[in-house]
Amino acid sequence: MRYEIPYNEIKTSISGKEFKKIAIQLPEGLKRYGKEIIQKLEKEVEKELILSGYPCYGACDTKDKELEKLGIDKIIHLGHFKIPFKQSIETEYFPIKSNLKIKNTLEKTLEFIDKNEIGLITTPQHIHKIDKIKEFFKNKGIEAKTSKGNKRITSEGLVLGCNFSAAKIKQKETLYIGSGEFHPLGVALSNKSKVIAANPETNQIKEIGYKNFIKKRYSIIGKIKDLNDFGILISTKKGQIRYNLAKKIRKIIEKANKTGDLIAIDDVLPNELINFGYEAYVNTSCPRLSIDDYNKFEMPIITPNEAKIAFGEKDYQKYEMDEF
Amino acid sequence: MRYEIPYNEIKTSISGKEFKKIAIQLPEGLKRYGKEIIQKLEKEVEKELILSGYPCYGACDTKDKELEKLGIDKIIHLGHFKIPFKQSIETEYFPIKSNLKIKNTLEKTLEFIDKNEIGLITTPQHIHKIDKIKEFFKNKGIEAKTSKGNKRITSEGLVLGCNFSAAKIKQKETLYIGSGEFHPLGVALSNKSKVIAANPETNQIKEIGYKNFIKKRYSIIGKIKDLNDFGILISTKKGQIRYNLAKKIRKIIEKANKTGDLIAIDDVLPNELINFGYEAYVNTSCPRLSIDDYNKFEMPIITPNEAKIAFGEKDYQKYEMDEF
């Protein structure tokens, strides 16, 4: 397995007498280990264990209210760091450590780094190596700086798809260790600076520019202006509820003499949006959906910030990623 | 519009002072009217209205616990008859009447009816015509009999995808008015008798046999026997929770020296099942999934009854549809 599952910690956590039915939540990338995990735990713990089969896209994507219906009294959430909000069932988060060796990847980043100071950020699966990464760069004469971020961030140097606060260091260059382009793009937009993305899985290093991205989004914003009929998506995932923001966007849309209807949603499935038949959607739930998954949808799906720009409530030069 | 939306009744229902935020739930086939419905109501009622964007496949598929998170205090559920169970938010059901003229379809069924007594069943959208249908047949010298069904059925002659109790009339022939083949197939299996399915949308009449269907399912049951690793799906949709049945199935699977893990799920999405990687699934949620949607899944997905047959807990000659 590419990951270290903290079996002992999980066992300690669920073996308390008070818990009877325990649900295990896994993000999509870890679901294939669910069978192995539950079967191993079942052998060692005398408890009723149940896998959560809901899609799970982050620490914000919990299903306490739903699992309550089955009498679940403890949730083990694997693969993410805790986001501080109340849940109706006691929930413990166990981030999962990647086993990948990253030294080669770090060596390769040296060609891309121009300064002797960089900002450093990474994702939950690599964060346990952050001190070693700093040491690696220190030995090369480069200071890798991290930041605590805001209260949604529980581990220094961590970035989430909706929160780049730990990247806001006054550095001209930032190094991102992890996969995908969404996080480093968010950082580049947030800092308006150079970001080097190093992917330890593929061993590829890439400089991430944000200017082409902004151009593309402006073309979408341009189309939006001429449409009349908007669905405004409000997530009911615990960590993504932004009802007031949705109502604010509705007011902006109505001020522009257009229609905006509120839609409560959990997973934003393309078919459901087609069924409703709105010309476009403003998405106040997970920002990644509007950006990374844009092409999955048949109609435009934009962020609240983009809606503000489209309807003149925000200066078009102040494009920013949707964060919360 | 092909349907009659009971605007006045809905308005009366939501205009009570105590309700502030009202959610509107629509089944998939009615979602495209959601925009029209909410916009019309918003003009006439001073309330905050929000569409439920969750998939909705029946009266059992409610989202009270989820909508609670947004402070919703009333749910208007369109398109289904009430199923009697408690919900955490006051919920009112408004079945929707189809406007389709069905006289031609009824005339056409006469060629298929051999007896002067038939059982009569239909779906929520046509049930308001049931007395007229009876009258039509009476004038032709045929007595069309209906039954109250069990407590899950709130309107005489109504069939649901998980409940054919209103079809259990001691009749040799049953007439089903509605679309799709799942309901009449369920009735045929349930009564082991001839069922005539009349579709008012296409004006097609068809006799529904169940023998080929059983053959196909036996071939699936045959494959299941040789597999070792089962996921047992438990729905968290209010009207589909069958935790005890799932545990019973697990015991049967374990008795056969195989592994069965419990999985809590809402919408049963093919990708999620692939992610978990079980060889096959036993589905205790909506029965229609295992039958109608069987081909959407890459691995076998069977009903609890089929699992019982596969593992020798039930006589293979006693095949029956999964009902609850």
Short mmCIF file of N, CA, C and O in Angstrom, two decimals, chain A residues 70-124:
data_model
loop_
_atom_site.label_atom_id
_atom_site.label_comp_id
_atom_site.label_asym_id
_atom_site.label_seq_id
_atom_site.Cartn_x
_atom_site.Cartn_y
_atom_site.Cartn_z
N LEU A 70 -28.64 5.70 11.03
CA LEU A 70 -28.34 4.28 11.24
C LEU A 70 -27.87 4.00 12.68
O LEU A 70 -27.42 2.91 12.99
N GLY A 71 -27.93 5.01 13.52
CA GLY A 71 -27.52 4.82 14.91
C GLY A 71 -26.00 4.78 15.10
O GLY A 71 -25.51 4.31 16.12
N ILE A 72 -25.27 5.28 14.12
CA ILE A 72 -23.81 5.35 14.24
C ILE A 72 -23.45 6.29 15.39
O ILE A 72 -24.04 7.36 15.53
N ASP A 73 -22.50 5.89 16.26
CA ASP A 73 -22.16 6.78 17.36
C ASP A 73 -20.70 7.24 17.35
O ASP A 73 -20.26 7.95 18.25
N LYS A 74 -19.97 6.88 16.32
CA LYS A 74 -18.59 7.39 16.20
C LYS A 74 -18.21 7.36 14.72
O LYS A 74 -18.53 6.39 14.01
N ILE A 75 -17.53 8.38 14.28
CA ILE A 75 -17.07 8.40 12.89
C ILE A 75 -15.54 8.49 12.87
O ILE A 75 -14.95 9.31 13.58
N ILE A 76 -14.94 7.60 12.09
CA ILE A 76 -13.50 7.65 11.86
C ILE A 76 -13.33 8.20 10.44
O ILE A 76 -13.74 7.56 9.48
N HIS A 77 -12.76 9.38 10.35
CA HIS A 77 -12.61 10.04 9.04
C HIS A 77 -11.13 9.97 8.63
O HIS A 77 -10.28 10.62 9.24
N LEU A 78 -10.85 9.19 7.63
CA LEU A 78 -9.46 9.00 7.21
C LEU A 78 -9.07 9.91 6.05
O LEU A 78 -9.89 10.21 5.19
N GLY A 79 -7.81 10.31 6.04
CA GLY A 79 -7.26 10.98 4.86
C GLY A 79 -7.29 12.49 4.87
O GLY A 79 -6.78 13.11 3.93
N HIS A 80 -7.92 13.08 5.88
CA HIS A 80 -7.95 14.54 5.92
C HIS A 80 -7.62 15.05 7.33
O HIS A 80 -7.81 14.34 8.30
N PHE A 81 -7.17 16.30 7.39
CA PHE A 81 -7.01 16.94 8.68
C PHE A 81 -8.34 17.51 9.12
O PHE A 81 -9.17 17.91 8.29
N LYS A 82 -8.52 17.56 10.41
CA LYS A 82 -9.74 18.10 10.98
C LYS A 82 -9.99 19.54 10.53
O LYS A 82 -9.07 20.35 10.46
N ILE A 83 -11.26 19.82 10.20
CA ILE A 83 -11.68 21.21 10.04
C ILE A 83 -12.51 21.51 11.27
O ILE A 83 -13.37 20.71 11.65
N PRO A 84 -12.26 22.62 11.93
CA PRO A 84 -12.96 22.82 13.22
C PRO A 84 -14.41 23.26 13.05
O PRO A 84 -14.70 24.43 12.95
N PHE A 85 -15.33 22.29 12.97
CA PHE A 85 -16.75 22.61 13.11
C PHE A 85 -17.44 21.48 13.85
O PHE A 85 -16.96 20.36 13.88
N LYS A 86 -18.59 21.80 14.43
CA LYS A 86 -19.31 20.83 15.25
C LYS A 86 -19.98 19.77 14.41
O LYS A 86 -20.57 20.06 13.38
N GLN A 87 -19.91 18.53 14.86
CA GLN A 87 -20.64 17.47 14.19
C GLN A 87 -21.55 16.78 15.19
O GLN A 87 -21.27 16.75 16.38
N SER A 88 -22.63 16.22 14.69
CA SER A 88 -23.61 15.62 15.61
C SER A 88 -23.16 14.25 16.10
O SER A 88 -23.73 13.71 17.04
N ILE A 89 -22.17 13.67 15.47
CA ILE A 89 -21.58 12.40 15.95
C ILE A 89 -20.10 12.66 16.21
O ILE A 89 -19.45 13.34 15.41
N GLU A 90 -19.59 12.11 17.31
CA GLU A 90 -18.16 12.29 17.60
C GLU A 90 -17.34 11.81 16.40
O GLU A 90 -17.48 10.68 15.95
N THR A 91 -16.49 12.69 15.90
CA THR A 91 -15.73 12.39 14.69
C THR A 91 -14.25 12.58 14.94
O THR A 91 -13.84 13.60 15.47
N GLU A 92 -13.48 11.58 14.58
CA GLU A 92 -12.04 11.72 14.73
C GLU A 92 -11.39 11.64 13.35
O GLU A 92 -11.75 10.77 12.55
N TYR A 93 -10.46 12.55 13.11
CA TYR A 93 -9.79 12.60 11.80
C TYR A 93 -8.42 11.93 11.90
O TYR A 93 -7.67 12.19 12.83
N PHE A 94 -8.13 11.09 10.94
CA PHE A 94 -6.81 10.48 10.86
C PHE A 94 -6.22 10.74 9.48
O PHE A 94 -6.57 10.06 8.52
N PRO A 95 -5.35 11.74 9.37
CA PRO A 95 -4.71 11.96 8.08
C PRO A 95 -3.88 10.73 7.73
O PRO A 95 -3.46 10.00 8.63
N ILE A 96 -3.70 10.49 6.46
CA ILE A 96 -2.97 9.31 6.02
C ILE A 96 -1.64 9.76 5.43
O ILE A 96 -1.58 10.69 4.64
N LYS A 97 -0.59 9.09 5.86
CA LYS A 97 0.74 9.47 5.37
C LYS A 97 1.09 8.72 4.09
O LYS A 97 0.96 7.50 4.04
N SER A 98 1.56 9.46 3.11
CA SER A 98 2.05 8.81 1.90
C SER A 98 3.43 8.20 2.17
O SER A 98 4.26 8.79 2.87
N ASN A 99 3.65 7.03 1.61
CA ASN A 99 4.95 6.36 1.76
C ASN A 99 5.97 6.77 0.70
O ASN A 99 7.10 6.31 0.73
N LEU A 100 5.52 7.55 -0.26
CA LEU A 100 6.39 7.89 -1.39
C LEU A 100 7.69 8.55 -0.94
O LEU A 100 7.68 9.45 -0.10
N LYS A 101 8.79 8.10 -1.53
CA LYS A 101 10.07 8.78 -1.30
C LYS A 101 10.07 10.05 -2.16
O LYS A 101 9.77 9.99 -3.35
N ILE A 102 10.39 11.20 -1.56
CA ILE A 102 10.29 12.42 -2.34
C ILE A 102 11.64 13.09 -2.59
O ILE A 102 11.70 14.14 -3.21
N LYS A 103 12.73 12.46 -2.15
CA LYS A 103 14.02 13.13 -2.26
C LYS A 103 14.38 13.49 -3.71
O LYS A 103 14.83 14.61 -3.98
N ASN A 104 14.16 12.55 -4.62
CA ASN A 104 14.47 12.82 -6.03
C ASN A 104 13.69 14.02 -6.56
O ASN A 104 14.23 14.84 -7.29
N THR A 105 12.43 14.06 -6.17
CA THR A 105 11.59 15.18 -6.60
C THR A 105 12.15 16.50 -6.07
O THR A 105 12.23 17.49 -6.79
N LEU A 106 12.55 16.49 -4.81
CA LEU A 106 13.11 17.72 -4.22
C LEU A 106 14.37 18.15 -4.94
O LEU A 106 14.56 19.33 -5.25
N GLU A 107 15.25 17.18 -5.22
CA GLU A 107 16.49 17.49 -5.97
C GLU A 107 16.15 18.21 -7.27
O GLU A 107 16.76 19.21 -7.64
N LYS A 108 15.14 17.68 -7.94
CA LYS A 108 14.75 18.22 -9.25
C LYS A 108 14.19 19.64 -9.17
O LYS A 108 14.27 20.41 -10.13
N THR A 109 13.58 19.99 -8.02
CA THR A 109 13.00 21.33 -7.90
C THR A 109 14.08 22.42 -7.89
O THR A 109 13.80 23.57 -8.22
N LEU A 110 15.31 22.01 -7.53
CA LEU A 110 16.39 23.01 -7.35
C LEU A 110 16.64 23.82 -8.62
O LEU A 110 16.95 25.01 -8.56
N GLU A 111 16.48 23.18 -9.76
CA GLU A 111 16.66 23.91 -11.04
C GLU A 111 15.64 25.02 -11.22
O GLU A 111 15.84 25.93 -12.02
N PHE A 112 14.49 24.89 -10.55
CA PHE A 112 13.39 25.83 -10.77
C PHE A 112 13.40 26.99 -9.78
O PHE A 112 12.73 27.99 -9.97
N ILE A 113 14.15 26.82 -8.68
CA ILE A 113 14.13 27.83 -7.61
C ILE A 113 15.22 28.87 -7.85
O ILE A 113 16.39 28.54 -7.99
N ASP A 114 14.79 30.14 -7.92
CA ASP A 114 15.75 31.21 -8.21
C ASP A 114 16.27 31.90 -6.96
O ASP A 114 17.32 32.50 -6.98
N LYS A 115 15.48 31.87 -5.90
CA LYS A 115 15.82 32.67 -4.72
C LYS A 115 16.37 31.78 -3.61
O LYS A 115 16.29 30.55 -3.68
N ASN A 116 16.86 32.42 -2.55
CA ASN A 116 17.29 31.62 -1.41
C ASN A 116 16.27 31.61 -0.27
O ASN A 116 16.53 31.20 0.84
N GLU A 117 15.07 32.05 -0.64
CA GLU A 117 13.93 31.95 0.27
C GLU A 117 12.71 31.52 -0.53
O GLU A 117 12.40 32.13 -1.56
N ILE A 118 12.03 30.50 -0.08
CA ILE A 118 10.78 30.11 -0.76
C ILE A 118 9.69 29.86 0.29
O ILE A 118 9.97 29.53 1.43
N GLY A 119 8.44 30.01 -0.17
CA GLY A 119 7.32 29.58 0.65
C GLY A 119 7.11 28.10 0.37
O GLY A 119 7.38 27.62 -0.74
N LEU A 120 6.65 27.36 1.36
CA LEU A 120 6.49 25.92 1.19
C LEU A 120 5.06 25.51 1.60
O LEU A 120 4.60 25.86 2.69
N ILE A 121 4.40 24.78 0.72
CA ILE A 121 3.06 24.27 1.04
C ILE A 121 2.90 22.84 0.50
O ILE A 121 3.55 22.46 -0.47
N THR A 122 1.99 22.11 1.12
CA THR A 122 1.75 20.74 0.65
C THR A 122 0.36 20.27 1.07
O THR A 122 -0.41 21.01 1.70
N THR A 123 0.03 19.05 0.69
CA THR A 123 -1.29 18.47 0.96
C THR A 123 -1.21 17.51 2.16
O THR A 123 -0.11 17.12 2.57
N PRO A 124 -2.38 17.07 2.71
CA PRO A 124 -2.36 16.25 3.92
C PRO A 124 -1.44 15.02 3.86
O PRO A 124 -0.79 14.68 4.84
#
